[in-house]
Amino acid sequence: MAALLSTWLLVASAAMGQAGPGVYPSQPIRLIVPLSPGGLVDTFGRAVAQHLSKNLGQPVIVENRPGASQAIAAEALAKSAPNGYTLLMATQSGIVSTTVLRKTLPYDPLRDFATVSLLFESPLYLVVHPSVPANSVIELIALAKAQPGKLAFATIGNGTAPHIGAALFMKMTGVEFLHVPYKGSSSAIADLLSGQLQLMFEGGVSSLPHVRAGRLRGLATTAARRTDAMPSMPTIGEAGVPGYELNTWFGLMTRAGVPRPIIDRLNREARDMVKLPATYEKFKASGIQLLSSTPEEFTQRIRAELPVWSKTLRDIGIQPN
């Protein structure tokens, strides 16, 4: 009888283990956004949450956890249970740059996280306050060389895409800007609009509406080609800095150890979302390029970028801290 009971328990346990992913999700899901509300990552993250809520039948709650170059959000994911109920809107800055630049981290992105899918790539836009007497990249370079260290630019932290964009620009042109870090893009944009800052390398969601309204002047995009969102705006490369290019990726991740059927379900939903005409219409004005990937392709991209970005960041003068 004892042997029979033991066998029954083993069979039941195996059955429940197989059934677990099949009933996913059975409770609300948390989507951690590593930046403050209002920017591109937050806006896209909320669109992801809405899509998942509709298609998975459970609420997806967005939780903004900015700070420490996105390490606070990543650590929250690392400390979560590996059950698929905690997701992260991952950025290249937060996963690759922060890993390279922080001397110690309480997590390893390749060991502690599981990739789901890439979602989109985005360039930045070089924008200036209308009071800045520069109507082109060449004029901005001349102005900066005449006033070294006087023109202030905002970022959302050390090693973030706006910081890398500005540092790469300074390295390639020989100019010097004053770096002013902020916790979020909304407060940085507010100070740029008020004239407290002179320029910014910023995503399209935050910057382009102000360019179209005349509140900011757009000089160029960091993309390799002109964007559909602002086709009249040149690239930095064609505007006077040959070879300059910067695009950053954004994707969906979860905790390592999440069962593969759950990751596959999330991957299907992510792929479906970026293919929707409604998604394209919602974000076309921001200049992003929607894309998707398998989990393996996403992981390989991170693995390949870590040594490359380590050298790149050192070369442009962004040091570990």
mmCIF file with all atom_site columns, C-alpha atoms in Angstrom, residues 16-203:
data_model
loop_
_atom_site.group_PDB
_atom_site.id
_atom_site.type_symbol
_atom_site.label_atom_id
_atom_site.label_alt_id
_atom_site.label_comp_id
_atom_site.label_asym_id
_atom_site.label_entity_id
_atom_site.label_seq_id
_atom_site.pdbx_PDB_ins_code
_atom_site.Cartn_x
_atom_site.Cartn_y
_atom_site.Cartn_z
_atom_site.occupancy
_atom_site.B_iso_or_equiv
_atom_site.pdbx_formal_charge
_atom_site.auth_seq_id
_atom_site.auth_comp_id
_atom_site.auth_asym_id
_atom_site.auth_atom_id
_atom_site.pdbx_PDB_model_num
ATOM 1   C CA . MET A 1 16  ? 0.642  19.175 -11.501 1.00 0.00 ? 16  MET A CA 1
ATOM 2   C CA . GLY A 1 17  ? 4.084  20.287 -12.644 1.00 0.00 ? 17  GLY A CA 1
ATOM 3   C CA . GLN A 1 18  ? 3.045  19.865 -16.264 1.00 0.00 ? 18  GLN A CA 1
ATOM 4   C CA . ALA A 1 19  ? -0.284 21.576 -15.686 1.00 0.00 ? 19  ALA A CA 1
ATOM 5   C CA . GLY A 1 20  ? 1.249  24.669 -14.033 1.00 0.00 ? 20  GLY A CA 1
ATOM 6   C CA . PRO A 1 21  ? 2.323  26.498 -17.187 1.00 0.00 ? 21  PRO A CA 1
ATOM 7   C CA . GLY A 1 22  ? -0.960 25.490 -18.850 1.00 0.00 ? 22  GLY A CA 1
ATOM 8   C CA . VAL A 1 23  ? -3.032 27.528 -16.395 1.00 0.00 ? 23  VAL A CA 1
ATOM 9   C CA . TYR A 1 24  ? -0.738 30.541 -16.556 1.00 0.00 ? 24  TYR A CA 1
ATOM 10  C CA . PRO A 1 25  ? -1.593 33.209 -15.662 1.00 0.00 ? 25  PRO A CA 1
ATOM 11  C CA . SER A 1 26  ? -3.847 32.653 -12.674 1.00 0.00 ? 26  SER A CA 1
ATOM 12  C CA . GLN A 1 27  ? -3.051 35.937 -10.896 1.00 0.00 ? 27  GLN A CA 1
ATOM 13  C CA . PRO A 1 28  ? -2.023 39.527 -11.760 1.00 0.00 ? 28  PRO A CA 1
ATOM 14  C CA . ILE A 1 29  ? 1.337  40.081 -13.456 1.00 0.00 ? 29  ILE A CA 1
ATOM 15  C CA . ARG A 1 30  ? 3.801  42.816 -12.506 1.00 0.00 ? 30  ARG A CA 1
ATOM 16  C CA . LEU A 1 31  ? 5.628  44.660 -15.298 1.00 0.00 ? 31  LEU A CA 1
ATOM 17  C CA . ILE A 1 32  ? 8.593  46.639 -13.958 1.00 0.00 ? 32  ILE A CA 1
ATOM 18  C CA . VAL A 1 33  ? 9.523  49.756 -15.934 1.00 0.00 ? 33  VAL A CA 1
ATOM 19  C CA . PRO A 1 34  ? 13.059 50.950 -15.069 1.00 0.00 ? 34  PRO A CA 1
ATOM 20  C CA . LEU A 1 35  ? 12.370 54.633 -15.755 1.00 0.00 ? 35  LEU A CA 1
ATOM 21  C CA . SER A 1 36  ? 9.981  57.334 -14.587 1.00 0.00 ? 36  SER A CA 1
ATOM 22  C CA . PRO A 1 37  ? 6.504  57.759 -16.109 1.00 0.00 ? 37  PRO A CA 1
ATOM 23  C CA . GLY A 1 38  ? 6.124  59.729 -19.297 1.00 0.00 ? 38  GLY A CA 1
ATOM 24  C CA . GLY A 1 39  ? 9.037  58.633 -21.487 1.00 0.00 ? 39  GLY A CA 1
ATOM 25  C CA . LEU A 1 40  ? 9.251  56.173 -24.360 1.00 0.00 ? 40  LEU A CA 1
ATOM 26  C CA . VAL A 1 41  ? 9.979  53.100 -22.221 1.00 0.00 ? 41  VAL A CA 1
ATOM 27  C CA . ASP A 1 42  ? 7.085  53.852 -19.882 1.00 0.00 ? 42  ASP A CA 1
ATOM 28  C CA . THR A 1 43  ? 4.693  54.569 -22.755 1.00 0.00 ? 43  THR A CA 1
ATOM 29  C CA . PHE A 1 44  ? 5.601  51.372 -24.587 1.00 0.00 ? 44  PHE A CA 1
ATOM 30  C CA . GLY A 1 45  ? 5.559  49.389 -21.345 1.00 0.00 ? 45  GLY A CA 1
ATOM 31  C CA . ARG A 1 46  ? 1.989  50.471 -20.686 1.00 0.00 ? 46  ARG A CA 1
ATOM 32  C CA . ALA A 1 47  ? 1.031  49.410 -24.197 1.00 0.00 ? 47  ALA A CA 1
ATOM 33  C CA . VAL A 1 48  ? 2.614  45.997 -23.514 1.00 0.00 ? 48  VAL A CA 1
ATOM 34  C CA . ALA A 1 49  ? 0.698  45.749 -20.237 1.00 0.00 ? 49  ALA A CA 1
ATOM 35  C CA . GLN A 1 50  ? -2.578 46.571 -21.963 1.00 0.00 ? 50  GLN A CA 1
ATOM 36  C CA . HIS A 1 51  ? -1.971 43.973 -24.680 1.00 0.00 ? 51  HIS A CA 1
ATOM 37  C CA . LEU A 1 52  ? -1.000 41.246 -22.209 1.00 0.00 ? 52  LEU A CA 1
ATOM 38  C CA . SER A 1 53  ? -3.937 42.030 -19.923 1.00 0.00 ? 53  SER A CA 1
ATOM 39  C CA . LYS A 1 54  ? -6.358 41.679 -22.814 1.00 0.00 ? 54  LYS A CA 1
ATOM 40  C CA . ASN A 1 55  ? -4.891 38.479 -24.205 1.00 0.00 ? 55  ASN A CA 1
ATOM 41  C CA . LEU A 1 56  ? -3.863 36.688 -21.008 1.00 0.00 ? 56  LEU A CA 1
ATOM 42  C CA . GLY A 1 57  ? -7.020 37.502 -19.069 1.00 0.00 ? 57  GLY A CA 1
ATOM 43  C CA . GLN A 1 58  ? -5.234 38.877 -16.005 1.00 0.00 ? 58  GLN A CA 1
ATOM 44  C CA . PRO A 1 59  ? -4.338 42.437 -14.960 1.00 0.00 ? 59  PRO A CA 1
ATOM 45  C CA . VAL A 1 60  ? -0.787 43.480 -15.797 1.00 0.00 ? 60  VAL A CA 1
ATOM 46  C CA . ILE A 1 61  ? 0.273  46.149 -13.325 1.00 0.00 ? 61  ILE A CA 1
ATOM 47  C CA . VAL A 1 62  ? 2.984  48.613 -14.361 1.00 0.00 ? 62  VAL A CA 1
ATOM 48  C CA . GLU A 1 63  ? 5.452  49.432 -11.602 1.00 0.00 ? 63  GLU A CA 1
ATOM 49  C CA . ASN A 1 64  ? 7.926  52.254 -12.251 1.00 0.00 ? 64  ASN A CA 1
ATOM 50  C CA . ARG A 1 65  ? 11.245 51.608 -10.459 1.00 0.00 ? 65  ARG A CA 1
ATOM 51  C CA . PRO A 1 66  ? 13.702 54.280 -11.678 1.00 0.00 ? 66  PRO A CA 1
ATOM 52  C CA . GLY A 1 67  ? 17.164 54.906 -10.293 1.00 0.00 ? 67  GLY A CA 1
ATOM 53  C CA . ALA A 1 68  ? 20.753 53.629 -10.166 1.00 0.00 ? 68  ALA A CA 1
ATOM 54  C CA . SER A 1 69  ? 21.029 53.482 -13.972 1.00 0.00 ? 69  SER A CA 1
ATOM 55  C CA . GLN A 1 70  ? 18.083 51.044 -14.009 1.00 0.00 ? 70  GLN A CA 1
ATOM 56  C CA . ALA A 1 71  ? 19.792 48.660 -11.576 1.00 0.00 ? 71  ALA A CA 1
ATOM 57  C CA . ILE A 1 72  ? 16.977 49.101 -9.017  1.00 0.00 ? 72  ILE A CA 1
ATOM 58  C CA . ALA A 1 73  ? 14.447 47.693 -11.469 1.00 0.00 ? 73  ALA A CA 1
ATOM 59  C CA . ALA A 1 74  ? 16.759 44.880 -12.543 1.00 0.00 ? 74  ALA A CA 1
ATOM 60  C CA . GLU A 1 75  ? 17.442 43.902 -8.929  1.00 0.00 ? 75  GLU A CA 1
ATOM 61  C CA . ALA A 1 76  ? 13.695 43.761 -8.268  1.00 0.00 ? 76  ALA A CA 1
ATOM 62  C CA . LEU A 1 77  ? 13.385 41.266 -11.110 1.00 0.00 ? 77  LEU A CA 1
ATOM 63  C CA . ALA A 1 78  ? 16.358 39.256 -9.833  1.00 0.00 ? 78  ALA A CA 1
ATOM 64  C CA . LYS A 1 79  ? 14.702 38.956 -6.406  1.00 0.00 ? 79  LYS A CA 1
ATOM 65  C CA . SER A 1 80  ? 11.344 37.838 -7.810  1.00 0.00 ? 80  SER A CA 1
ATOM 66  C CA . ALA A 1 81  ? 10.089 34.272 -7.937  1.00 0.00 ? 81  ALA A CA 1
ATOM 67  C CA . PRO A 1 82  ? 10.759 32.387 -11.205 1.00 0.00 ? 82  PRO A CA 1
ATOM 68  C CA . ASN A 1 83  ? 7.075  31.949 -12.006 1.00 0.00 ? 83  ASN A CA 1
ATOM 69  C CA . GLY A 1 84  ? 6.407  34.396 -14.848 1.00 0.00 ? 84  GLY A CA 1
ATOM 70  C CA . TYR A 1 85  ? 4.490  36.885 -12.710 1.00 0.00 ? 85  TYR A CA 1
ATOM 71  C CA . THR A 1 86  ? 7.256  39.509 -12.768 1.00 0.00 ? 86  THR A CA 1
ATOM 72  C CA . LEU A 1 87  ? 8.402  40.980 -16.082 1.00 0.00 ? 87  LEU A CA 1
ATOM 73  C CA . LEU A 1 88  ? 10.857 43.747 -16.963 1.00 0.00 ? 88  LEU A CA 1
ATOM 74  C CA . MET A 1 89  ? 10.833 46.309 -19.759 1.00 0.00 ? 89  MET A CA 1
ATOM 75  C CA . ALA A 1 90  ? 14.518 45.847 -20.469 1.00 0.00 ? 90  ALA A CA 1
ATOM 76  C CA . THR A 1 91  ? 16.691 48.427 -22.188 1.00 0.00 ? 91  THR A CA 1
ATOM 77  C CA . GLN A 1 92  ? 20.126 48.188 -23.705 1.00 0.00 ? 92  GLN A CA 1
ATOM 78  C CA . SER A 1 93  ? 21.278 50.880 -21.289 1.00 0.00 ? 93  SER A CA 1
ATOM 79  C CA . GLY A 1 94  ? 19.954 49.054 -18.244 1.00 0.00 ? 94  GLY A CA 1
ATOM 80  C CA . ILE A 1 95  ? 21.095 45.565 -19.174 1.00 0.00 ? 95  ILE A CA 1
ATOM 81  C CA . VAL A 1 96  ? 24.311 46.061 -21.154 1.00 0.00 ? 96  VAL A CA 1
ATOM 82  C CA . SER A 1 97  ? 25.686 49.483 -20.210 1.00 0.00 ? 97  SER A CA 1
ATOM 83  C CA . THR A 1 98  ? 24.889 49.223 -16.501 1.00 0.00 ? 98  THR A CA 1
ATOM 84  C CA . THR A 1 99  ? 26.464 45.761 -16.330 1.00 0.00 ? 99  THR A CA 1
ATOM 85  C CA . VAL A 1 100 ? 29.623 47.119 -17.926 1.00 0.00 ? 100 VAL A CA 1
ATOM 86  C CA . LEU A 1 101 ? 29.766 50.322 -15.878 1.00 0.00 ? 101 LEU A CA 1
ATOM 87  C CA . ARG A 1 102 ? 28.852 49.147 -12.375 1.00 0.00 ? 102 ARG A CA 1
ATOM 88  C CA . LYS A 1 103 ? 31.763 47.569 -10.533 1.00 0.00 ? 103 LYS A CA 1
ATOM 89  C CA . THR A 1 104 ? 29.417 45.465 -8.429  1.00 0.00 ? 104 THR A CA 1
ATOM 90  C CA . LEU A 1 105 ? 25.835 44.379 -9.058  1.00 0.00 ? 105 LEU A CA 1
ATOM 91  C CA . PRO A 1 106 ? 23.640 42.035 -7.004  1.00 0.00 ? 106 PRO A CA 1
ATOM 92  C CA . TYR A 1 107 ? 22.707 40.134 -10.159 1.00 0.00 ? 107 TYR A CA 1
ATOM 93  C CA . ASP A 1 108 ? 24.123 38.836 -13.431 1.00 0.00 ? 108 ASP A CA 1
ATOM 94  C CA . PRO A 1 109 ? 21.874 39.500 -16.445 1.00 0.00 ? 109 PRO A CA 1
ATOM 95  C CA . LEU A 1 110 ? 22.891 36.323 -18.252 1.00 0.00 ? 110 LEU A CA 1
ATOM 96  C CA . ARG A 1 111 ? 22.542 34.137 -15.155 1.00 0.00 ? 111 ARG A CA 1
ATOM 97  C CA . ASP A 1 112 ? 19.563 35.671 -13.369 1.00 0.00 ? 112 ASP A CA 1
ATOM 98  C CA . PHE A 1 113 ? 17.306 36.823 -16.208 1.00 0.00 ? 113 PHE A CA 1
ATOM 99  C CA . ALA A 1 114 ? 15.460 35.037 -18.989 1.00 0.00 ? 114 ALA A CA 1
ATOM 100 C CA . THR A 1 115 ? 14.877 36.848 -22.264 1.00 0.00 ? 115 THR A CA 1
ATOM 101 C CA . VAL A 1 116 ? 11.406 36.828 -23.821 1.00 0.00 ? 116 VAL A CA 1
ATOM 102 C CA . SER A 1 117 ? 11.606 38.966 -26.971 1.00 0.00 ? 117 SER A CA 1
ATOM 103 C CA . LEU A 1 118 ? 13.039 42.131 -28.395 1.00 0.00 ? 118 LEU A CA 1
ATOM 104 C CA . LEU A 1 119 ? 10.306 44.735 -28.968 1.00 0.00 ? 119 LEU A CA 1
ATOM 105 C CA . PHE A 1 120 ? 11.799 47.704 -30.792 1.00 0.00 ? 120 PHE A CA 1
ATOM 106 C CA . GLU A 1 121 ? 14.873 49.747 -31.579 1.00 0.00 ? 121 GLU A CA 1
ATOM 107 C CA . SER A 1 122 ? 14.995 53.509 -31.266 1.00 0.00 ? 122 SER A CA 1
ATOM 108 C CA . PRO A 1 123 ? 17.342 56.311 -32.254 1.00 0.00 ? 123 PRO A CA 1
ATOM 109 C CA . LEU A 1 124 ? 17.728 59.495 -30.274 1.00 0.00 ? 124 LEU A CA 1
ATOM 110 C CA . TYR A 1 125 ? 17.152 63.042 -31.452 1.00 0.00 ? 125 TYR A CA 1
ATOM 111 C CA . LEU A 1 126 ? 19.543 65.922 -30.833 1.00 0.00 ? 126 LEU A CA 1
ATOM 112 C CA . VAL A 1 127 ? 17.322 68.793 -29.722 1.00 0.00 ? 127 VAL A CA 1
ATOM 113 C CA . VAL A 1 128 ? 18.171 72.250 -28.408 1.00 0.00 ? 128 VAL A CA 1
ATOM 114 C CA . HIS A 1 129 ? 16.290 75.046 -26.678 1.00 0.00 ? 129 HIS A CA 1
ATOM 115 C CA . PRO A 1 130 ? 15.170 77.741 -29.168 1.00 0.00 ? 130 PRO A CA 1
ATOM 116 C CA . SER A 1 131 ? 17.406 80.274 -27.422 1.00 0.00 ? 131 SER A CA 1
ATOM 117 C CA . VAL A 1 132 ? 20.521 78.337 -28.478 1.00 0.00 ? 132 VAL A CA 1
ATOM 118 C CA . PRO A 1 133 ? 21.999 80.168 -31.504 1.00 0.00 ? 133 PRO A CA 1
ATOM 119 C CA . ALA A 1 134 ? 22.536 77.022 -33.563 1.00 0.00 ? 134 ALA A CA 1
ATOM 120 C CA . ASN A 1 135 ? 20.328 75.844 -36.423 1.00 0.00 ? 135 ASN A CA 1
ATOM 121 C CA . SER A 1 136 ? 22.476 72.900 -37.474 1.00 0.00 ? 136 SER A CA 1
ATOM 122 C CA . VAL A 1 137 ? 24.905 70.364 -36.089 1.00 0.00 ? 137 VAL A CA 1
ATOM 123 C CA . ILE A 1 138 ? 27.833 72.288 -37.588 1.00 0.00 ? 138 ILE A CA 1
ATOM 124 C CA . GLU A 1 139 ? 26.679 75.504 -35.900 1.00 0.00 ? 139 GLU A CA 1
ATOM 125 C CA . LEU A 1 140 ? 26.250 73.680 -32.578 1.00 0.00 ? 140 LEU A CA 1
ATOM 126 C CA . ILE A 1 141 ? 29.790 72.308 -32.818 1.00 0.00 ? 141 ILE A CA 1
ATOM 127 C CA . ALA A 1 142 ? 31.161 75.792 -33.504 1.00 0.00 ? 142 ALA A CA 1
ATOM 128 C CA . LEU A 1 143 ? 29.190 77.253 -30.593 1.00 0.00 ? 143 LEU A CA 1
ATOM 129 C CA . ALA A 1 144 ? 30.359 74.524 -28.214 1.00 0.00 ? 144 ALA A CA 1
ATOM 130 C CA . LYS A 1 145 ? 33.993 74.982 -29.223 1.00 0.00 ? 145 LYS A CA 1
ATOM 131 C CA . ALA A 1 146 ? 33.684 78.699 -28.530 1.00 0.00 ? 146 ALA A CA 1
ATOM 132 C CA . GLN A 1 147 ? 32.131 78.007 -25.107 1.00 0.00 ? 147 GLN A CA 1
ATOM 133 C CA . PRO A 1 148 ? 33.690 74.771 -23.798 1.00 0.00 ? 148 PRO A CA 1
ATOM 134 C CA . GLY A 1 149 ? 31.749 73.267 -20.895 1.00 0.00 ? 149 GLY A CA 1
ATOM 135 C CA . LYS A 1 150 ? 29.051 75.946 -20.987 1.00 0.00 ? 150 LYS A CA 1
ATOM 136 C CA . LEU A 1 151 ? 26.262 74.156 -22.880 1.00 0.00 ? 151 LEU A CA 1
ATOM 137 C CA . ALA A 1 152 ? 24.434 71.800 -20.505 1.00 0.00 ? 152 ALA A CA 1
ATOM 138 C CA . PHE A 1 153 ? 22.823 68.540 -21.586 1.00 0.00 ? 153 PHE A CA 1
ATOM 139 C CA . ALA A 1 154 ? 20.546 66.262 -19.583 1.00 0.00 ? 154 ALA A CA 1
ATOM 140 C CA . THR A 1 155 ? 20.600 62.486 -19.235 1.00 0.00 ? 155 THR A CA 1
ATOM 141 C CA . ILE A 1 156 ? 18.759 59.955 -17.118 1.00 0.00 ? 156 ILE A CA 1
ATOM 142 C CA . GLY A 1 157 ? 21.965 58.605 -15.613 1.00 0.00 ? 157 GLY A CA 1
ATOM 143 C CA . ASN A 1 158 ? 25.501 57.431 -16.253 1.00 0.00 ? 158 ASN A CA 1
ATOM 144 C CA . GLY A 1 159 ? 25.776 55.074 -19.217 1.00 0.00 ? 159 GLY A CA 1
ATOM 145 C CA . THR A 1 160 ? 22.199 55.560 -20.402 1.00 0.00 ? 160 THR A CA 1
ATOM 146 C CA . ALA A 1 161 ? 21.479 56.039 -24.099 1.00 0.00 ? 161 ALA A CA 1
ATOM 147 C CA . PRO A 1 162 ? 21.269 59.863 -23.868 1.00 0.00 ? 162 PRO A CA 1
ATOM 148 C CA . HIS A 1 163 ? 24.604 59.897 -22.009 1.00 0.00 ? 163 HIS A CA 1
ATOM 149 C CA . ILE A 1 164 ? 26.232 57.597 -24.548 1.00 0.00 ? 164 ILE A CA 1
ATOM 150 C CA . GLY A 1 165 ? 24.799 59.671 -27.394 1.00 0.00 ? 165 GLY A CA 1
ATOM 151 C CA . ALA A 1 166 ? 26.276 62.882 -26.011 1.00 0.00 ? 166 ALA A CA 1
ATOM 152 C CA . ALA A 1 167 ? 29.605 61.294 -25.018 1.00 0.00 ? 167 ALA A CA 1
ATOM 153 C CA . LEU A 1 168 ? 30.029 59.775 -28.472 1.00 0.00 ? 168 LEU A CA 1
ATOM 154 C CA . PHE A 1 169 ? 29.218 63.146 -30.047 1.00 0.00 ? 169 PHE A CA 1
ATOM 155 C CA . MET A 1 170 ? 31.783 64.914 -27.851 1.00 0.00 ? 170 MET A CA 1
ATOM 156 C CA . LYS A 1 171 ? 34.419 62.282 -28.588 1.00 0.00 ? 171 LYS A CA 1
ATOM 157 C CA . MET A 1 172 ? 33.912 62.483 -32.357 1.00 0.00 ? 172 MET A CA 1
ATOM 158 C CA . THR A 1 173 ? 33.727 66.292 -32.569 1.00 0.00 ? 173 THR A CA 1
ATOM 159 C CA . GLY A 1 174 ? 36.114 67.413 -29.836 1.00 0.00 ? 174 GLY A CA 1
ATOM 160 C CA . VAL A 1 175 ? 33.529 69.571 -28.060 1.00 0.00 ? 175 VAL A CA 1
ATOM 161 C CA . GLU A 1 176 ? 32.778 69.654 -24.336 1.00 0.00 ? 176 GLU A CA 1
ATOM 162 C CA . PHE A 1 177 ? 29.251 69.807 -22.903 1.00 0.00 ? 177 PHE A CA 1
ATOM 163 C CA . LEU A 1 178 ? 28.226 69.979 -19.239 1.00 0.00 ? 178 LEU A CA 1
ATOM 164 C CA . HIS A 1 179 ? 26.543 66.740 -18.098 1.00 0.00 ? 179 HIS A CA 1
ATOM 165 C CA . VAL A 1 180 ? 23.501 67.146 -15.818 1.00 0.00 ? 180 VAL A CA 1
ATOM 166 C CA . PRO A 1 181 ? 21.966 63.775 -14.768 1.00 0.00 ? 181 PRO A CA 1
ATOM 167 C CA . TYR A 1 182 ? 18.269 63.442 -13.884 1.00 0.00 ? 182 TYR A CA 1
ATOM 168 C CA . LYS A 1 183 ? 16.165 60.610 -12.477 1.00 0.00 ? 183 LYS A CA 1
ATOM 169 C CA . GLY A 1 184 ? 13.689 60.725 -15.356 1.00 0.00 ? 184 GLY A CA 1
ATOM 170 C CA . SER A 1 185 ? 13.218 62.190 -18.803 1.00 0.00 ? 185 SER A CA 1
ATOM 171 C CA . SER A 1 186 ? 10.080 64.149 -17.863 1.00 0.00 ? 186 SER A CA 1
ATOM 172 C CA . SER A 1 187 ? 11.914 66.421 -15.412 1.00 0.00 ? 187 SER A CA 1
ATOM 173 C CA . ALA A 1 188 ? 14.854 66.738 -17.801 1.00 0.00 ? 188 ALA A CA 1
ATOM 174 C CA . ILE A 1 189 ? 12.585 67.759 -20.673 1.00 0.00 ? 189 ILE A CA 1
ATOM 175 C CA . ALA A 1 190 ? 10.829 70.268 -18.391 1.00 0.00 ? 190 ALA A CA 1
ATOM 176 C CA . ASP A 1 191 ? 14.139 71.964 -17.595 1.00 0.00 ? 191 ASP A CA 1
ATOM 177 C CA . LEU A 1 192 ? 15.134 71.922 -21.254 1.00 0.00 ? 192 LEU A CA 1
ATOM 178 C CA . LEU A 1 193 ? 11.826 73.570 -22.188 1.00 0.00 ? 193 LEU A CA 1
ATOM 179 C CA . SER A 1 194 ? 12.354 76.239 -19.529 1.00 0.00 ? 194 SER A CA 1
ATOM 180 C CA . GLY A 1 195 ? 15.828 77.038 -20.844 1.00 0.00 ? 195 GLY A CA 1
ATOM 181 C CA . GLN A 1 196 ? 17.730 75.811 -17.796 1.00 0.00 ? 196 GLN A CA 1
ATOM 182 C CA . LEU A 1 197 ? 19.397 73.283 -20.109 1.00 0.00 ? 197 LEU A CA 1
ATOM 183 C CA . GLN A 1 198 ? 20.579 73.910 -23.637 1.00 0.00 ? 198 GLN A CA 1
ATOM 184 C CA . LEU A 1 199 ? 20.410 70.538 -25.354 1.00 0.00 ? 199 LEU A CA 1
ATOM 185 C CA . MET A 1 200 ? 19.529 66.891 -25.050 1.00 0.00 ? 200 MET A CA 1
ATOM 186 C CA . PHE A 1 201 ? 19.864 63.582 -26.879 1.00 0.00 ? 201 PHE A CA 1
ATOM 187 C CA . GLU A 1 202 ? 16.393 62.164 -26.303 1.00 0.00 ? 202 GLU A CA 1
ATOM 188 C CA . GLY A 1 203 ? 13.893 59.624 -27.617 1.00 0.00 ? 203 GLY A CA 1
#
